[in-house]
PDB file of C-alpha atoms in Angstrom:
ATOM      1  CA  GLU A   5      66.209 113.637 143.191  1.00  0.00           C
ATOM      2  CA  VAL A   6      65.506 109.992 143.936  1.00  0.00           C
ATOM      3  CA  GLN A   7      63.874 109.545 147.326  1.00  0.00           C
ATOM      4  CA  LEU A   8      62.614 106.520 149.209  1.00  0.00           C
ATOM      5  CA  VAL A   9      60.888 107.206 152.514  1.00  0.00           C
ATOM      6  CA  GLU A  10      59.912 104.309 154.745  1.00  0.00           C
ATOM      7  CA  SER A  11      57.254 104.467 157.446  1.00  0.00           C
ATOM      8  CA  GLY A  12      55.186 102.179 159.652  1.00  0.00           C
ATOM      9  CA  GLY A  13      57.865 100.836 161.964  1.00  0.00           C
ATOM     10  CA  GLY A  14      57.419 100.625 165.713  1.00  0.00           C
ATOM     11  CA  LEU A  15      57.133  98.357 168.727  1.00  0.00           C
ATOM     12  CA  VAL A  16      55.002  95.233 168.341  1.00  0.00           C
ATOM     13  CA  GLN A  17      54.497  92.161 170.486  1.00  0.00           C
ATOM     14  CA  PRO A  18      55.601  88.715 169.357  1.00  0.00           C
ATOM     15  CA  GLY A  19      52.927  87.203 167.148  1.00  0.00           C
ATOM     16  CA  GLY A  20      51.703  90.619 166.098  1.00  0.00           C
ATOM     17  CA  SER A  21      51.520  92.297 162.716  1.00  0.00           C
ATOM     18  CA  LEU A  22      52.871  95.450 161.146  1.00  0.00           C
ATOM     19  CA  ARG A  23      52.641  97.009 157.687  1.00  0.00           C
ATOM     20  CA  LEU A  24      55.577  98.982 156.362  1.00  0.00           C
ATOM     21  CA  SER A  25      55.222 101.520 153.569  1.00  0.00           C
ATOM     22  CA  CYS A  26      57.753 103.116 151.265  1.00  0.00           C
ATOM     23  CA  ALA A  27      56.946 106.295 149.365  1.00  0.00           C
ATOM     24  CA  ALA A  28      59.011 106.720 146.211  1.00  0.00           C
ATOM     25  CA  SER A  29      59.672 109.896 144.259  1.00  0.00           C
ATOM     26  CA  GLY A  30      62.085 111.331 141.722  1.00  0.00           C
ATOM     27  CA  PHE A  31      62.003 108.387 139.317  1.00  0.00           C
ATOM     28  CA  PRO A  32      59.464 106.328 137.315  1.00  0.00           C
ATOM     29  CA  PHE A  33      58.471 103.925 140.097  1.00  0.00           C
ATOM     30  CA  SER A  34      56.634 101.493 137.825  1.00  0.00           C
ATOM     31  CA  SER A  35      59.837 100.886 135.825  1.00  0.00           C
ATOM     32  CA  TYR A  36      61.918  99.416 138.660  1.00  0.00           C
ATOM     33  CA  TRP A  37      62.162  96.275 140.706  1.00  0.00           C
ATOM     34  CA  MET A  38      61.774  97.141 144.383  1.00  0.00           C
ATOM     35  CA  SER A  39      63.190  95.384 147.426  1.00  0.00           C
ATOM     36  CA  TRP A  40      63.128  95.255 151.198  1.00  0.00           C
ATOM     37  CA  VAL A  41      66.376  94.693 153.068  1.00  0.00           C
ATOM     38  CA  ARG A  42      66.778  94.591 156.835  1.00  0.00           C
ATOM     39  CA  GLN A  43      69.661  95.358 159.159  1.00  0.00           C
ATOM     40  CA  PHE A  44      69.810  93.591 162.485  1.00  0.00           C
ATOM     41  CA  PRO A  45      70.912  95.330 165.699  1.00  0.00           C
ATOM     42  CA  GLY A  46      74.342  93.728 165.369  1.00  0.00           C
ATOM     43  CA  LYS A  47      74.537  95.468 161.929  1.00  0.00           C
ATOM     44  CA  GLY A  48      74.278  92.381 159.718  1.00  0.00           C
ATOM     45  CA  LEU A  49      72.278  92.826 156.504  1.00  0.00           C
ATOM     46  CA  GLU A  50      69.628  90.445 155.168  1.00  0.00           C
ATOM     47  CA  TRP A  51      67.736  90.780 151.902  1.00  0.00           C
ATOM     48  CA  VAL A  52      64.063  90.183 152.717  1.00  0.00           C
ATOM     49  CA  ALA A  53      62.026  90.305 149.521  1.00  0.00           C
ATOM     50  CA  ASN A  54      61.639  91.896 146.119  1.00  0.00           C
ATOM     51  CA  ILE A  55      58.878  92.513 143.604  1.00  0.00           C
ATOM     52  CA  LYS A  56      58.873  92.981 139.854  1.00  0.00           C
ATOM     53  CA  GLN A  57      57.656  96.126 138.162  1.00  0.00           C
ATOM     54  CA  ASP A  58      54.117  94.873 137.590  1.00  0.00           C
ATOM     55  CA  GLY A  59      53.942  92.773 140.749  1.00  0.00           C
ATOM     56  CA  SER A  60      53.871  89.524 138.764  1.00  0.00           C
ATOM     57  CA  GLU A  61      56.958  88.112 140.470  1.00  0.00           C
ATOM     58  CA  LYS A  62      57.796  88.196 144.173  1.00  0.00           C
ATOM     59  CA  TYR A  63      60.639  86.499 146.009  1.00  0.00           C
ATOM     60  CA  TYR A  64      61.391  86.073 149.707  1.00  0.00           C
ATOM     61  CA  VAL A  65      64.169  84.910 151.968  1.00  0.00           C
ATOM     62  CA  ASP A  66      63.239  81.607 153.611  1.00  0.00           C
ATOM     63  CA  SER A  67      63.093  83.104 157.102  1.00  0.00           C
ATOM     64  CA  VAL A  68      60.062  85.268 156.212  1.00  0.00           C
ATOM     65  CA  GLU A  69      58.339  83.081 153.595  1.00  0.00           C
ATOM     66  CA  GLY A  70      54.699  82.603 154.533  1.00  0.00           C
ATOM     67  CA  ARG A  71      54.769  85.392 157.131  1.00  0.00           C
ATOM     68  CA  PHE A  72      55.675  88.481 155.095  1.00  0.00           C
ATOM     69  CA  THR A  73      54.041  89.759 151.900  1.00  0.00           C
ATOM     70  CA  VAL A  74      55.537  92.354 149.584  1.00  0.00           C
ATOM     71  CA  SER A  75      53.231  94.420 147.377  1.00  0.00           C
ATOM     72  CA  ARG A  76      53.225  97.652 145.426  1.00  0.00           C
ATOM     73  CA  ASP A  77      50.810 100.269 144.140  1.00  0.00           C
ATOM     74  CA  ASN A  78      52.282 101.881 141.048  1.00  0.00           C
ATOM     75  CA  ALA A  79      49.512 104.485 140.928  1.00  0.00           C
ATOM     76  CA  LYS A  80      50.602 105.666 144.376  1.00  0.00           C
ATOM     77  CA  ASN A  81      54.361 105.164 143.830  1.00  0.00           C
ATOM     78  CA  SER A  82      54.380 103.031 146.948  1.00  0.00           C
ATOM     79  CA  LEU A  83      55.907  99.770 148.139  1.00  0.00           C
ATOM     80  CA  TYR A  84      54.593  97.793 151.091  1.00  0.00           C
ATOM     81  CA  LEU A  85      55.662  94.979 153.394  1.00  0.00           C
ATOM     82  CA  GLN A  86      52.952  93.224 155.396  1.00  0.00           C
ATOM     83  CA  MET A  87      54.585  91.437 158.306  1.00  0.00           C
ATOM     84  CA  ASN A  88      52.581  88.844 160.263  1.00  0.00           C
ATOM     85  CA  SER A  89      53.462  86.417 163.046  1.00  0.00           C
ATOM     86  CA  LEU A  90      56.367  88.622 164.043  1.00  0.00           C
ATOM     87  CA  ARG A  91      59.195  87.178 166.101  1.00  0.00           C
ATOM     88  CA  ALA A  92      61.896  88.744 168.249  1.00  0.00           C
ATOM     89  CA  GLU A  93      64.431  87.877 165.564  1.00  0.00           C
ATOM     90  CA  ASP A  94      62.573  90.120 163.104  1.00  0.00           C
ATOM     91  CA  THR A  95      63.760  93.137 165.095  1.00  0.00           C
ATOM     92  CA  ALA A  96      65.718  95.267 162.638  1.00  0.00           C
ATOM     93  CA  VAL A  97      65.842  98.439 160.599  1.00  0.00           C
ATOM     94  CA  TYR A  98      63.906  97.792 157.388  1.00  0.00           C
ATOM     95  CA  TYR A  99      65.104  99.506 154.243  1.00  0.00           C
ATOM     96  CA  CYS A 100      63.199  99.991 151.019  1.00  0.00           C
ATOM     97  CA  ALA A 101      65.458  99.844 147.963  1.00  0.00           C
ATOM     98  CA  ARG A 102      65.325 100.245 144.211  1.00  0.00           C
ATOM     99  CA  GLY A 103      67.168  98.454 141.433  1.00  0.00           C
ATOM    100  CA  ALA A 104      69.810 100.251 139.387  1.00  0.00           C
ATOM    101  CA  ASN A 105      67.883  99.901 136.131  1.00  0.00           C
ATOM    102  CA  TYR A 106      64.880  98.155 134.611  1.00  0.00           C
ATOM    103  CA  HIS A 107      66.507  94.721 134.640  1.00  0.00           C
ATOM    104  CA  ASP A 108      68.183  94.971 138.041  1.00  0.00           C
ATOM    105  CA  ALA A 109      66.260  93.123 140.744  1.00  0.00           C
ATOM    106  CA  SER A 110      68.783  93.878 143.486  1.00  0.00           C
ATOM    107  CA  ALA A 111      68.903  96.650 146.094  1.00  0.00           C
ATOM    108  CA  TYR A 112      70.900  99.492 144.564  1.00  0.00           C
ATOM    109  CA  PHE A 113      69.523 102.725 146.037  1.00  0.00           C
ATOM    110  CA  TRP A 114      68.267 102.568 149.644  1.00  0.00           C
ATOM    111  CA  GLY A 115      65.983 104.686 151.766  1.00  0.00           C
ATOM    112  CA  GLN A 116      66.809 105.753 155.320  1.00  0.00           C
ATOM    113  CA  GLY A 117      64.991 102.853 156.948  1.00  0.00           C
ATOM    114  CA  THR A 118      62.332 102.317 159.607  1.00  0.00           C
ATOM    115  CA  LEU A 119      62.928 100.494 162.888  1.00  0.00           C
ATOM    116  CA  VAL A 120      60.814  97.493 163.813  1.00  0.00           C
ATOM    117  CA  THR A 121      61.111  96.195 167.359  1.00  0.00           C
ATOM    118  CA  VAL A 122      59.416  92.939 168.312  1.00  0.00           C
ATOM    119  CA  SER A 123      59.251  92.610 172.076  1.00  0.00           C
ATOM    120  CA  SER A 124      56.814  91.941 174.878  1.00  0.00           C
TER     121      SER A 124
ATOM    122  CA  ASP B   8      72.267  79.842 149.851  1.00  0.00           C
ATOM    123  CA  VAL B   9      75.602  81.400 148.954  1.00  0.00           C
ATOM    124  CA  VAL B  10      77.621  82.293 152.036  1.00  0.00           C
ATOM    125  CA  MET B  11      79.764  85.416 151.785  1.00  0.00           C
ATOM    126  CA  THR B  12      82.757  85.621 154.129  1.00  0.00           C
ATOM    127  CA  GLN B  13      84.674  88.856 154.634  1.00  0.00           C
ATOM    128  CA  SER B  14      88.030  89.482 156.264  1.00  0.00           C
ATOM    129  CA  PRO B  15      89.154  91.226 158.275  1.00  0.00           C
ATOM    130  CA  LEU B  16      86.068  92.205 160.264  1.00  0.00           C
ATOM    131  CA  SER B  17      87.893  95.180 161.748  1.00  0.00           C
ATOM    132  CA  LEU B  18      90.388  97.290 159.818  1.00  0.00           C
ATOM    133  CA  PRO B  19      92.284 100.124 161.530  1.00  0.00           C
ATOM    134  CA  VAL B  20      94.083 102.212 158.932  1.00  0.00           C
ATOM    135  CA  THR B  21      96.312 105.286 159.065  1.00  0.00           C
ATOM    136  CA  LEU B  22      95.106 108.245 157.001  1.00  0.00           C
ATOM    137  CA  GLY B  23      96.722 108.222 153.574  1.00  0.00           C
ATOM    138  CA  GLN B  24      97.589 104.542 153.742  1.00  0.00           C
ATOM    139  CA  PRO B  25      96.019 101.801 151.595  1.00  0.00           C
ATOM    140  CA  ALA B  26      93.352  99.389 152.794  1.00  0.00           C
ATOM    141  CA  SER B  27      92.192  96.049 151.472  1.00  0.00           C
ATOM    142  CA  ILE B  28      89.123  93.938 152.260  1.00  0.00           C
ATOM    143  CA  SER B  29      88.674  90.355 151.166  1.00  0.00           C
ATOM    144  CA  CYS B  30      85.381  88.657 150.320  1.00  0.00           C
ATOM    145  CA  ARG B  31      84.984  84.961 149.561  1.00  0.00           C
ATOM    146  CA  SER B  32      81.855  83.192 148.347  1.00  0.00           C
ATOM    147  CA  SER B  33      80.890  79.592 149.060  1.00  0.00           C
ATOM    148  CA  GLN B  34      80.432  78.955 145.336  1.00  0.00           C
ATOM    149  CA  SER B  35      81.482  80.581 142.109  1.00  0.00           C
ATOM    150  CA  LEU B  36      79.709  83.846 141.344  1.00  0.00           C
ATOM    151  CA  VAL B  37      80.067  83.527 137.583  1.00  0.00           C
ATOM    152  CA  HIS B  38      76.552  83.690 136.172  1.00  0.00           C
ATOM    153  CA  GLY B  39      75.382  81.736 133.172  1.00  0.00           C
ATOM    154  CA  ASP B  40      75.322  84.993 131.213  1.00  0.00           C
ATOM    155  CA  GLY B  41      79.071  85.355 131.774  1.00  0.00           C
ATOM    156  CA  ASN B  42      78.832  88.201 134.270  1.00  0.00           C
ATOM    157  CA  THR B  43      79.879  88.054 137.912  1.00  0.00           C
ATOM    158  CA  TYR B  44      77.383  89.770 140.178  1.00  0.00           C
ATOM    159  CA  LEU B  45      79.553  90.787 143.091  1.00  0.00           C
ATOM    160  CA  ASN B  46      78.947  94.228 144.548  1.00  0.00           C
ATOM    161  CA  TRP B  47      80.458  96.309 147.331  1.00  0.00           C
ATOM    162  CA  PHE B  48      78.530  98.672 149.600  1.00  0.00           C
ATOM    163  CA  GLN B  49      79.728 101.345 152.008  1.00  0.00           C
ATOM    164  CA  GLN B  50      77.743 102.310 155.095  1.00  0.00           C
ATOM    165  CA  ARG B  51      78.954 105.452 156.813  1.00  0.00           C
ATOM    166  CA  PRO B  52      77.945 106.022 160.453  1.00  0.00           C
ATOM    167  CA  GLY B  53      74.287 106.966 160.702  1.00  0.00           C
ATOM    168  CA  GLN B  54      73.642 106.459 156.985  1.00  0.00           C
ATOM    169  CA  SER B  55      72.073 103.770 154.856  1.00  0.00           C
ATOM    170  CA  PRO B  56      74.272 101.598 152.630  1.00  0.00           C
ATOM    171  CA  ARG B  57      75.496 103.037 149.333  1.00  0.00           C
ATOM    172  CA  ARG B  58      76.755 100.915 146.449  1.00  0.00           C
ATOM    173  CA  LEU B  59      80.368 101.604 145.460  1.00  0.00           C
ATOM    174  CA  ILE B  60      81.263  98.802 143.057  1.00  0.00           C
ATOM    175  CA  TYR B  61      79.138  96.533 140.855  1.00  0.00           C
ATOM    176  CA  GLN B  62      80.039  93.416 138.883  1.00  0.00           C
ATOM    177  CA  VAL B  63      83.388  93.074 140.664  1.00  0.00           C
ATOM    178  CA  SER B  64      85.193  96.134 139.369  1.00  0.00           C
ATOM    179  CA  ASN B  65      82.856  98.829 138.050  1.00  0.00           C
ATOM    180  CA  ARG B  66      82.649 101.995 140.126  1.00  0.00           C
ATOM    181  CA  ASP B  67      79.247 103.575 140.576  1.00  0.00           C
ATOM    182  CA  SER B  68      78.712 107.196 139.617  1.00  0.00           C
ATOM    183  CA  GLY B  69      80.373 109.629 142.005  1.00  0.00           C
ATOM    184  CA  VAL B  70      82.618 107.039 143.645  1.00  0.00           C
ATOM    185  CA  PRO B  71      86.210 108.287 143.989  1.00  0.00           C
ATOM    186  CA  ASP B  72      88.797 106.463 141.907  1.00  0.00           C
ATOM    187  CA  ARG B  73      90.749 105.554 145.038  1.00  0.00           C
ATOM    188  CA  PHE B  74      88.205 102.717 145.380  1.00  0.00           C
ATOM    189  CA  SER B  75      88.791  99.665 143.202  1.00  0.00           C
ATOM    190  CA  GLY B  76      87.420  96.148 143.041  1.00  0.00           C
ATOM    191  CA  SER B  77      88.976  92.994 141.682  1.00  0.00           C
ATOM    192  CA  GLY B  78      88.692  89.239 141.763  1.00  0.00           C
ATOM    193  CA  SER B  79      87.023  86.322 140.076  1.00  0.00           C
ATOM    194  CA  GLY B  80      85.188  83.100 140.797  1.00  0.00           C
ATOM    195  CA  THR B  81      84.993  82.962 144.583  1.00  0.00           C
ATOM    196  CA  ASP B  82      87.663  85.450 145.698  1.00  0.00           C
ATOM    197  CA  PHE B  83      87.206  89.197 145.580  1.00  0.00           C
ATOM    198  CA  THR B  84      88.920  92.278 146.968  1.00  0.00           C
ATOM    199  CA  LEU B  85      87.994  95.887 147.615  1.00  0.00           C
ATOM    200  CA  LYS B  86      90.963  98.246 147.776  1.00  0.00           C
ATOM    201  CA  ILE B  87      91.235 101.843 148.874  1.00  0.00           C
ATOM    202  CA  SER B  88      94.475 103.320 147.568  1.00  0.00           C
ATOM    203  CA  ARG B  89      94.744 106.106 150.172  1.00  0.00           C
ATOM    204  CA  VAL B  90      92.264 106.158 153.029  1.00  0.00           C
ATOM    205  CA  GLU B  91      90.567 109.444 153.823  1.00  0.00           C
ATOM    206  CA  ALA B  92      88.551 110.394 156.910  1.00  0.00           C
ATOM    207  CA  GLU B  93      85.276 110.148 154.992  1.00  0.00           C
ATOM    208  CA  ASP B  94      85.955 106.456 154.265  1.00  0.00           C
ATOM    209  CA  VAL B  95      85.220 105.470 157.877  1.00  0.00           C
ATOM    210  CA  GLY B  96      82.325 103.048 158.042  1.00  0.00           C
ATOM    211  CA  VAL B  97      81.359  99.464 157.358  1.00  0.00           C
ATOM    212  CA  TYR B  98      81.914  97.784 154.004  1.00  0.00           C
ATOM    213  CA  TYR B  99      79.798  94.871 152.772  1.00  0.00           C
ATOM    214  CA  CYS B 100      80.178  92.573 149.816  1.00  0.00           C
ATOM    215  CA  THR B 101      77.028  91.077 148.336  1.00  0.00           C
ATOM    216  CA  GLN B 102      76.243  88.587 145.600  1.00  0.00           C
ATOM    217  CA  GLY B 103      73.448  88.688 143.071  1.00  0.00           C
ATOM    218  CA  THR B 104      74.376  85.706 140.919  1.00  0.00           C
ATOM    219  CA  HIS B 105      72.487  83.025 142.825  1.00  0.00           C
ATOM    220  CA  TRP B 106      69.305  84.736 143.957  1.00  0.00           C
ATOM    221  CA  PRO B 107      66.943  84.447 145.697  1.00  0.00           C
ATOM    222  CA  PRO B 108      68.212  85.215 148.170  1.00  0.00           C
ATOM    223  CA  TYR B 109      70.749  87.971 147.663  1.00  0.00           C
ATOM    224  CA  THR B 110      73.321  87.463 150.396  1.00  0.00           C
ATOM    225  CA  PHE B 111      75.748  89.773 152.190  1.00  0.00           C
ATOM    226  CA  GLY B 112      79.061  89.397 153.937  1.00  0.00           C
ATOM    227  CA  GLN B 113      79.289  90.133 157.663  1.00  0.00           C
ATOM    228  CA  GLY B 114      80.752  93.571 157.087  1.00  0.00           C
ATOM    229  CA  THR B 115      84.216  95.057 157.652  1.00  0.00           C
ATOM    230  CA  LYS B 116      84.484  98.051 159.955  1.00  0.00           C
ATOM    231  CA  LEU B 117      87.108 100.513 158.749  1.00  0.00           C
ATOM    232  CA  GLU B 118      88.384 102.971 161.305  1.00  0.00           C
ATOM    233  CA  ILE B 119      91.212 105.482 161.440  1.00  0.00           C
ATOM    234  CA  LYS B 120      94.173 104.527 163.592  1.00  0.00           C
TER     235      LYS B 120
END
């Protein structure tokens, strides 16, 4: 059974940092693009970033470029999102997601999410 | 970035009746490879989003055949032939033709009348 389990969310002050993790199981992690997608309190969805199988390509939405870094450890079947210089508008549920197949860089299968709250 | 616009944003439907959601993109979603990367997701209350339809009209595994997708270019539609109680939730269209970034519609909340 495919599983994606996010962790690392919590309350952080503006300007602070947080590192999210996603533990993958039930599929060959190193064969899939992986993504982060967030859902704002008003329920809107925003794709945040993705990373190629070997980590050689990474892409970000403009609103997080330069502040967030996506990475992966294929030996540990894990995906990460390092979030720096956090702002109130980064408050959201962050989902880890997998592509549908080797060539699919989009978010097909999603985890249950972890809540990040940026507030003083 | 491609802007995705859904309508209506709220959709009250009687059980057993059809439902239709529209999604329009700010530019054509036809990719250079000839495919159109327009997907539909369903998010039931308390759950994470689940993909229903990919490339306009292809149902994902396990998706009931009462769900169908259609459209081309910039105009797309998700239809439910007969709404059931388990269909309550929010539906999102999303494009993957012009990425990064992937972009989503605002969501359409389907509820039972």
